[in-house]
Coordinates of N, CA and C in Angstrom, one line a residue:
G629 N 1.0 -1.5 -0.3 CA 0.1 0.3 0.4 C 0.9 1.1 -0.2
L630 N 0.1 2.0 -0.2 CA 1.0 3.7 -0.7 C 0.2 4.9 1.1
E631 N 1.3 5.1 1.7 CA 0.6 6.1 3.1 C 1.7 7.4 2.9
L632 N 0.9 8.2 3.4 CA 1.6 9.6 2.5 C 0.9 9.9 4.3
K633 N 1.9 10.5 4.9 CA 1.8 11.9 6.5 C 1.9 12.6 6.5
P634 N 1.1 13.9 7.0 CA 0.4 15.3 7.2 C 2.9 15.4 6.9
G635 N 3.2 16.5 6.3 CA 4.2 16.5 6.2 C 5.4 15.8 5.4
E636 N 5.2 14.9 5.3 CA 6.1 13.7 4.0 C 6.3 14.4 3.0
V637 N 7.0 14.0 2.3 CA 7.9 14.2 0.5 C 8.0 13.0 0.6
L638 N 7.1 12.1 -0.9 CA 6.9 11.1 -1.4 C 7.1 10.8 -2.4
G639 N 8.3 10.6 -3.0 CA 8.8 10.3 -4.6 C 8.7 9.7 -5.3
L640 N 7.5 9.1 -6.0 CA 7.3 7.6 -6.9 C 7.6 7.5 -8.2
V641 N 8.9 6.8 -8.1 CA 10.1 6.4 -9.1 C 9.6 5.1 -9.6
G642 N 9.8 4.8 -11.1 CA 9.9 3.6 -11.9 C 9.4 3.9 -13.6
E643 N 10.0 2.9 -13.7 CA 9.9 2.5 -15.5 C 8.6 4.1 -16.3
N644 N 8.7 4.4 -17.7 CA 7.3 4.3 -18.2 C 6.7 3.4 -18.4
G645 N 5.4 3.6 -18.0 CA 4.1 2.7 -18.2 C 3.8 2.2 -16.9
S646 N 4.4 1.9 -15.8 CA 4.8 1.3 -14.3 C 3.4 1.8 -13.7
G647 N 2.6 2.9 -13.4 CA 1.5 2.9 -12.8 C 1.5 4.4 -12.6
K648 N 2.7 5.7 -12.2 CA 2.8 6.6 -11.7 C 1.7 7.7 -11.9
S649 N 1.5 8.0 -13.3 CA 0.7 9.0 -13.6 C -0.8 8.4 -12.8
T650 N -0.6 7.2 -13.3 CA -2.6 6.6 -13.0 C -2.9 6.6 -11.5
T651 N -1.5 6.8 -11.0 CA -1.7 6.7 -9.4 C -2.1 8.0 -9.1
M652 N -1.0 8.6 -9.2 CA -1.2 10.4 -9.4 C -2.4 10.6 -10.1
N653 N -3.3 10.4 -11.4 CA -4.5 10.7 -11.6 C -5.5 10.2 -10.8
I654 N -5.2 9.3 -9.6 CA -6.7 8.0 -9.1 C -6.8 9.2 -7.9
L655 N -5.8 9.9 -7.3 CA -6.1 10.5 -6.4 C -6.0 12.1 -6.0
G656 N -5.8 12.2 -8.0 CA -5.9 13.1 -8.1 C -7.9 13.5 -8.3
G657 N -7.7 12.1 -8.6 CA -9.7 12.5 -9.2 C -10.0 12.4 -10.7
V658 N -8.4 12.7 -11.1 CA -8.7 12.8 -12.5 C -9.5 11.3 -13.5
H659 N -8.4 9.9 -12.7 CA -9.2 8.6 -12.8 C -9.9 7.7 -12.5
Q660 N -11.2 6.7 -12.6 CA -11.7 5.9 -11.5 C -10.7 4.9 -11.4
P661 N -10.6 4.2 -9.6 CA -9.6 3.0 -10.0 C -10.7 2.2 -10.7
D662 N -9.7 0.6 -10.5 CA -10.4 0.0 -11.4 C -10.9 -1.5 -9.8
R663 N -9.8 -1.6 -9.2 CA -9.7 -2.0 -7.9 C -9.4 -1.2 -6.7
G664 N -9.0 -1.8 -5.0 CA -8.7 -1.3 -4.3 C -9.4 -0.2 -3.4
N665 N -8.9 0.0 -2.7 CA -9.9 1.3 -1.9 C -8.5 2.4 -1.4
M666 N -9.5 3.7 -1.4 CA -8.1 4.9 -0.6 C -8.8 5.1 0.6
T667 N -7.9 5.5 1.9 CA -8.1 6.2 2.8 C -7.7 8.1 3.1
L668 N -8.9 9.1 3.6 CA -8.4 10.5 3.7 C -8.1 10.6 5.4
D669 N -7.8 10.5 6.3 CA -7.7 10.8 7.3 C -8.5 10.0 8.0
G670 N -8.2 8.0 7.3 CA -9.1 7.6 8.1 C -10.6 7.1 8.3
A671 N -10.8 7.6 7.0 CA -12.1 7.7 6.0 C -12.2 7.2 4.7
P672 N -13.0 6.9 4.2 CA -12.3 6.4 2.9 C -13.1 7.7 1.8
Y673 N -12.9 7.3 0.9 CA -11.5 8.5 0.1 C -11.6 7.9 -1.1
A674 N -12.9 8.4 -2.4 CA -13.0 8.1 -3.4 C -13.3 9.2 -4.3
P675 N -12.4 10.3 -5.1 CA -12.9 11.3 -5.9 C -13.9 10.9 -7.0
R676 N -14.5 12.0 -6.7 CA -16.1 12.1 -8.1 C -15.2 12.4 -9.2
G677 N -14.1 13.1 -9.0 CA -13.5 14.1 -10.0 C -12.8 14.8 -9.0
P678 N -12.3 15.8 -10.7 CA -10.9 16.1 -9.4 C -11.1 17.8 -9.3
R679 N -12.6 18.0 -8.6 CA -12.9 19.1 -8.5 C -13.4 18.9 -7.3
D680 N -13.8 17.8 -6.4 CA -14.3 16.6 -5.2 C -12.5 16.1 -4.8
A681 N -11.7 15.6 -5.7 CA -10.5 16.2 -4.6 C -9.9 16.8 -4.2
A682 N -10.2 18.4 -4.9 CA -9.4 19.8 -4.2 C -10.6 20.2 -2.9
D683 N -11.9 19.7 -3.6 CA -13.1 19.6 -2.4 C -11.9 18.5 -0.9
H684 N -11.7 18.0 -1.5 CA -11.0 16.8 0.2 C -9.5 17.4 0.5
G685 N -9.5 18.8 -0.2 CA -7.3 18.6 0.3 C -6.5 18.6 -0.8
I686 N -6.6 17.8 -2.1 CA -6.0 17.5 -2.9 C -5.8 18.6 -3.7
A687 N -4.5 19.1 -4.6 CA -4.0 19.9 -5.4 C -3.0 19.0 -6.4
F688 N -3.6 18.7 -7.0 CA -2.8 18.6 -8.7 C -1.9 19.7 -9.1
I689 N -0.7 19.1 -9.3 CA 0.1 20.4 -10.4 C 0.3 19.7 -11.3
H690 N -0.2 19.4 -12.3 CA -0.1 18.4 -13.9 C 1.1 19.6 -14.4
Q691 N 2.2 18.9 -14.6 CA 3.2 18.5 -16.0 C 3.0 19.8 -16.1
E692 N 1.4 20.3 -17.5 CA 1.4 21.4 -18.2 C 0.3 22.3 -17.5
L693 N 0.7 22.6 -16.3 CA -0.4 23.6 -15.5 C -1.8 23.3 -15.9
N694 N -2.5 24.0 -15.2 CA -3.3 24.2 -14.9 C -4.1 25.8 -14.3
L695 N -3.2 27.0 -15.9 CA -3.1 28.5 -15.5 C -3.8 28.9 -16.4
F696 N -4.2 30.4 -16.3 CA -4.9 30.6 -18.1 C -3.8 32.5 -17.7
R697 N -2.8 31.7 -19.1 CA -1.8 32.6 -19.9 C -2.6 34.3 -19.5
N698 N -3.7 34.0 -20.5 CA -4.7 35.4 -20.9 C -4.5 36.5 -20.0
L699 N -4.8 35.9 -18.4 CA -5.4 36.4 -17.2 C -4.1 36.6 -16.6
T700 N -4.3 37.4 -15.1 CA -3.4 38.1 -14.0 C -2.8 37.0 -12.9
V701 N -1.5 36.6 -13.2 CA -2.0 36.5 -11.3 C -2.6 35.7 -10.4
E702 N -3.2 37.5 -10.4 CA -4.3 37.3 -9.4 C -5.2 36.2 -9.4
E703 N -5.8 36.8 -10.4 CA -6.9 35.9 -10.8 C -6.6 33.9 -11.2
N704 N -6.3 34.1 -12.0 CA -5.4 32.6 -11.6 C -5.6 32.0 -10.3
L705 N -5.1 33.1 -9.4 CA -4.9 32.3 -8.4 C -6.5 32.3 -7.3
F706 N -7.2 32.5 -7.7 CA -8.5 32.9 -6.9 C -9.9 32.6 -8.3
I707 N -8.7 31.9 -9.2 CA -10.4 31.6 -10.6 C -11.6 30.7 -10.3
A708 N -10.9 29.4 -8.8 CA -12.2 28.8 -8.3 C -12.8 29.3 -7.7
G709 N -12.4 30.5 -7.4 CA -13.5 31.0 -6.4 C -13.3 32.6 -6.3
F710 N -13.3 33.8 -6.8 CA -13.5 34.5 -6.3 C -13.8 35.7 -4.7
P711 N -12.8 36.2 -4.0 CA -13.9 36.9 -2.4 C -15.1 37.9 -3.0
K712 N -16.0 37.7 -2.7 CA -17.2 38.7 -3.1 C -17.7 39.9 -2.4
L713 N -17.8 41.2 -2.4 CA -18.0 42.3 -2.3 C -19.3 42.4 -0.7
I714 N -19.8 41.6 -1.6 CA -21.0 41.4 -0.5 C -21.7 40.6 -0.3
G715 N -21.9 39.2 0.5 CA -22.7 38.0 0.5 C -23.6 37.7 -0.6
G716 N -22.8 36.5 -1.3 CA -23.8 35.8 -2.0 C -23.7 36.7 -3.6
L717 N -23.9 38.6 -3.8 CA -24.2 38.7 -4.4 C -22.9 39.0 -5.4
P718 N -23.2 38.5 -7.3 CA -22.0 38.5 -7.6 C -20.5 39.9 -7.6
F719 N -20.1 40.6 -6.9 CA -19.4 41.4 -7.1 C -18.0 41.1 -6.6
I720 N -16.9 41.6 -7.4 CA -15.4 40.7 -6.6 C -15.3 42.0 -5.8
D721 N -14.1 41.5 -4.5 CA -13.9 42.2 -3.8 C -12.2 41.9 -4.1
R722 N -11.8 43.2 -5.5 CA -11.1 43.5 -6.2 C -9.8 43.9 -4.5
R723 N -10.0 44.2 -3.5 CA -9.2 44.9 -2.6 C -8.5 43.7 -1.8
Q724 N -9.6 42.8 -1.5 CA -9.2 41.2 -0.8 C -8.2 40.6 -2.1
V725 N -9.1 40.4 -2.9 CA -8.2 39.6 -4.2 C -6.4 39.9 -3.5
R726 N -6.8 41.3 -4.4 CA -4.9 41.7 -4.2 C -4.4 41.2 -3.2
E727 N -5.2 41.4 -1.8 CA -4.4 41.8 -0.4 C -4.0 39.7 -0.5
R728 N -4.7 39.3 -0.6 CA -5.1 38.1 -0.4 C -3.7 37.7 -1.1
A729 N -4.1 38.0 -2.6 CA -2.9 37.2 -3.3 C -1.6 37.4 -3.0
R730 N -1.3 39.0 -2.4 CA -0.1 39.1 -2.1 C -0.1 38.7 -0.8
E731 N 0.0 38.1 -0.3 CA 0.6 37.1 1.0 C 0.9 36.1 0.6
L732 N 0.0 35.4 -0.4 CA 0.2 33.7 -1.3 C 0.9 33.9 -2.0
L733 N 1.3 34.9 -2.5 CA 2.8 35.2 -3.2 C 4.2 35.1 -2.2
A734 N 3.9 36.5 -0.6 CA 5.0 36.0 -0.6 C 4.7 34.7 0.7
A735 N 4.4 34.0 0.5 CA 4.1 33.0 1.5 C 5.0 31.8 0.3
I736 N 4.8 32.2 -0.5 CA 6.1 30.8 -1.3 C 7.5 32.1 -2.0
D737 N 7.5 33.0 -1.5 CA 9.4 33.5 -2.0 C 8.6 34.1 -3.4
L738 N 7.5 34.8 -4.1 CA 7.8 35.2 -5.3 C 7.4 36.5 -5.4
D739 N 8.3 37.5 -5.3 CA 8.5 38.2 -5.8 C 7.9 39.1 -6.8
I740 N 6.5 39.4 -7.3 CA 6.0 40.2 -8.2 C 4.9 40.7 -8.1
A741 N 4.2 41.5 -7.9 CA 2.9 42.0 -8.9 C 1.9 41.0 -9.0
P742 N 0.6 40.9 -7.8 CA -0.3 40.2 -8.2 C -0.9 40.2 -9.5
G743 N -1.0 42.3 -10.5 CA -1.6 41.9 -12.0 C -1.0 41.4 -12.1
L744 N 0.3 41.4 -12.9 CA 0.9 40.8 -13.7 C 0.3 40.1 -14.9
P745 N 0.9 40.3 -15.7 CA 0.0 39.8 -16.8 C 0.5 37.3 -16.3
L746 N 0.2 36.7 -16.0 CA 0.3 35.5 -16.2 C 1.7 35.2 -17.7
A747 N 1.2 35.6 -19.0 CA 2.1 35.3 -20.0 C 3.7 36.1 -19.1
R748 N 4.1 36.6 -19.0 CA 5.0 37.6 -18.0 C 5.9 36.5 -17.5
L749 N 5.7 35.6 -17.6 CA 6.5 34.8 -15.8 C 6.9 33.3 -16.5
S750 N 8.1 33.4 -16.1 CA 8.7 31.7 -16.7 C 8.1 30.7 -16.7
Q751 N 7.9 29.6 -17.3 CA 7.8 28.6 -16.7 C 7.8 28.0 -14.8
G752 N 8.4 28.1 -14.5 CA 9.2 28.0 -12.9 C 8.5 28.9 -12.1
E753 N 8.0 30.3 -11.8 CA 7.2 31.6 -12.1 C 5.5 30.9 -11.9
R754 N 5.9 30.4 -13.4 CA 3.8 29.9 -12.9 C 3.9 28.6 -12.4
Q755 N 4.8 27.9 -12.3 CA 4.2 26.3 -11.4 C 4.5 26.6 -10.1
L756 N 5.6 28.7 -9.4 CA 4.8 28.6 -8.0 C 3.7 29.2 -8.2
V757 N 3.0 30.0 -9.0 CA 2.0 30.4 -9.1 C 0.6 29.5 -8.4
E758 N 1.0 27.9 -9.5 CA 0.1 26.5 -8.9 C 0.3 26.7 -7.5
I759 N 1.3 26.2 -6.5 CA 1.7 26.2 -5.4 C 1.1 27.6 -4.5
A760 N 0.9 28.4 -4.8 CA 0.5 29.6 -4.2 C -1.0 29.3 -4.0
K761 N -1.6 28.8 -5.1 CA -3.3 28.4 -5.5 C -3.4 27.5 -4.8
A762 N -2.8 26.5 -4.4 CA -3.1 25.3 -4.1 C -3.2 25.5 -2.3
L763 N -2.3 26.5 -1.7 CA -2.0 26.9 -0.7 C -3.6 28.1 -0.2
G764 N -3.8 28.6 -1.1 CA -5.3 29.5 -1.0 C -6.0 28.7 -0.9
A765 N -6.5 27.4 -1.3 CA -6.9 26.2 -1.4 C -6.9 25.8 0.0
D766 N -5.8 25.2 0.4 CA -6.2 25.1 1.8 C -5.4 23.6 0.9
A767 N -4.4 23.1 0.4 CA -4.8 21.3 0.2 C -3.7 21.3 1.2
R768 N -4.1 20.0 2.2 CA -3.0 18.9 2.5 C -2.8 18.1 2.1
I769 N -2.6 18.5 0.8 CA -1.1 17.0 -0.5 C -1.4 17.9 -1.7
V770 N -0.3 17.7 -1.8 CA 0.4 18.4 -3.1 C 0.5 17.5 -4.4
I771 N 0.1 17.4 -5.2 CA 0.9 16.1 -6.0 C 1.2 16.8 -7.1
F772 N 2.7 16.2 -7.3 CA 3.4 16.9 -8.6 C 4.1 16.1 -9.4
D773 N 3.5 16.3 -10.7 CA 3.5 15.4 -11.8 C 4.8 15.8 -12.7
E774 N 5.9 15.0 -12.4 CA 7.6 15.9 -13.4 C 6.8 16.8 -13.2
P775 N 7.2 17.3 -12.1 CA 7.1 19.4 -12.1 C 8.6 19.8 -12.8
T776 N 9.8 19.1 -12.6 CA 10.9 19.8 -12.7 C 11.5 19.3 -14.7
T777 N 10.8 19.1 -14.8 CA 10.7 18.6 -16.4 C 10.7 19.7 -17.5
S778 N 10.2 21.4 -18.0 CA 11.1 22.0 -18.6 C 11.3 23.2 -17.2
L779 N 11.9 22.9 -16.5 CA 12.9 23.6 -15.1 C 13.6 24.1 -15.9
T780 N 14.9 25.2 -15.6 CA 16.1 26.0 -15.2 C 16.5 24.9 -14.3
A781 N 17.2 24.8 -14.0 CA 18.1 24.2 -12.4 C 18.3 24.9 -11.3
R782 N 17.8 26.7 -11.3 CA 17.7 27.6 -11.4 C 16.0 27.5 -10.6
E783 N 15.2 27.4 -11.4 CA 14.2 27.7 -11.1 C 13.5 25.5 -10.4
T784 N 14.8 25.0 -10.2 CA 14.4 23.3 -10.0 C 15.1 24.3 -8.7
E785 N 15.8 24.1 -8.3 CA 16.1 24.2 -6.9 C 15.3 25.7 -5.6
R786 N 15.0 26.2 -6.6 CA 13.8 27.2 -6.2 C 12.5 26.3 -5.7
L787 N 11.8 24.9 -7.3 CA 11.1 24.3 -6.7 C 10.7 23.7 -5.6
F788 N 12.5 22.7 -5.0 CA 12.4 22.0 -4.0 C 12.2 22.7 -2.8
A789 N 13.1 24.3 -3.0 CA 12.7 25.2 -2.0 C 11.3 25.3 -1.4
Q790 N 10.8 25.3 -2.5 CA 9.4 25.5 -1.8 C 8.7 24.1 -1.6
I791 N 9.1 22.5 -2.4 CA 8.7 21.4 -1.4 C 8.6 21.0 0.1
G792 N 10.0 21.8 0.2 CA 10.9 21.6 1.8 C 9.9 22.8 2.3
R793 N 8.6 24.5 2.5 CA 7.6 25.1 2.9 C 7.0 24.2 3.2
L794 N 6.7 23.2 2.0 CA 5.3 22.9 2.2 C 5.3 21.4 3.0
K795 N 6.9 21.0 3.6 CA 6.2 20.0 4.0 C 6.5 20.0 5.3
A796 N 7.4 21.5 5.6 CA 7.5 22.6 7.3 C 5.3 22.6 7.5
R797 N 5.3 23.1 6.8 CA 3.5 23.6 7.1 C 2.8 22.4 7.4
G798 N 3.1 21.0 7.2 CA 2.2 19.7 7.8 C 1.9 19.7 5.9
I799 N 2.1 19.8 5.0 CA 1.4 19.1 4.0 C 2.2 18.1 3.0
G800 N 1.7 17.2 2.8 CA 2.4 15.9 2.3 C 2.2 16.2 0.5
V801 N 3.3 16.1 -0.2 CA 3.8 16.7 -1.3 C 3.6 14.4 -2.0
I802 N 3.7 14.4 -2.7 CA 3.9 13.5 -3.8 C 4.1 14.0 -5.3
Y803 N 5.4 13.0 -5.5 CA 6.3 13.9 -6.7 C 6.4 12.6 -7.3

């Protein structure tokens, strides 16, 4: 069996076709398992899809990243749910979006303006935005799918530093 504790970093290693991506896709709700069972905090865990997995605190950072290049960094951080001005009404609280985006970017040590277009960021910086997005969603487990494939050596070092920070926060990481 596969077990991940809070603040633990688990590396999945194997040959092509050994099931690494399939395993991560099952955990992230992308695919349904053929058999077996999973538990999360001792309770049965069977996500019906990626949104369900996210609602359970699972963040899946795909190799191709799940960001919108035509939007700003802060818009990407809150695409799943923007803070509202007045409870229930569809008015976005831009001040709160900017403030919270600054907090999330500071948490991952990314010194950029929240209003910056995502298209202006490097691949490594975009990946850090994905990590900030996971923090903003209160992820308990972050799954990385081959995260260093398109990164420079410096960006890879920065990514590993962020994985260390996730671990220190008690967030489980699967790499």
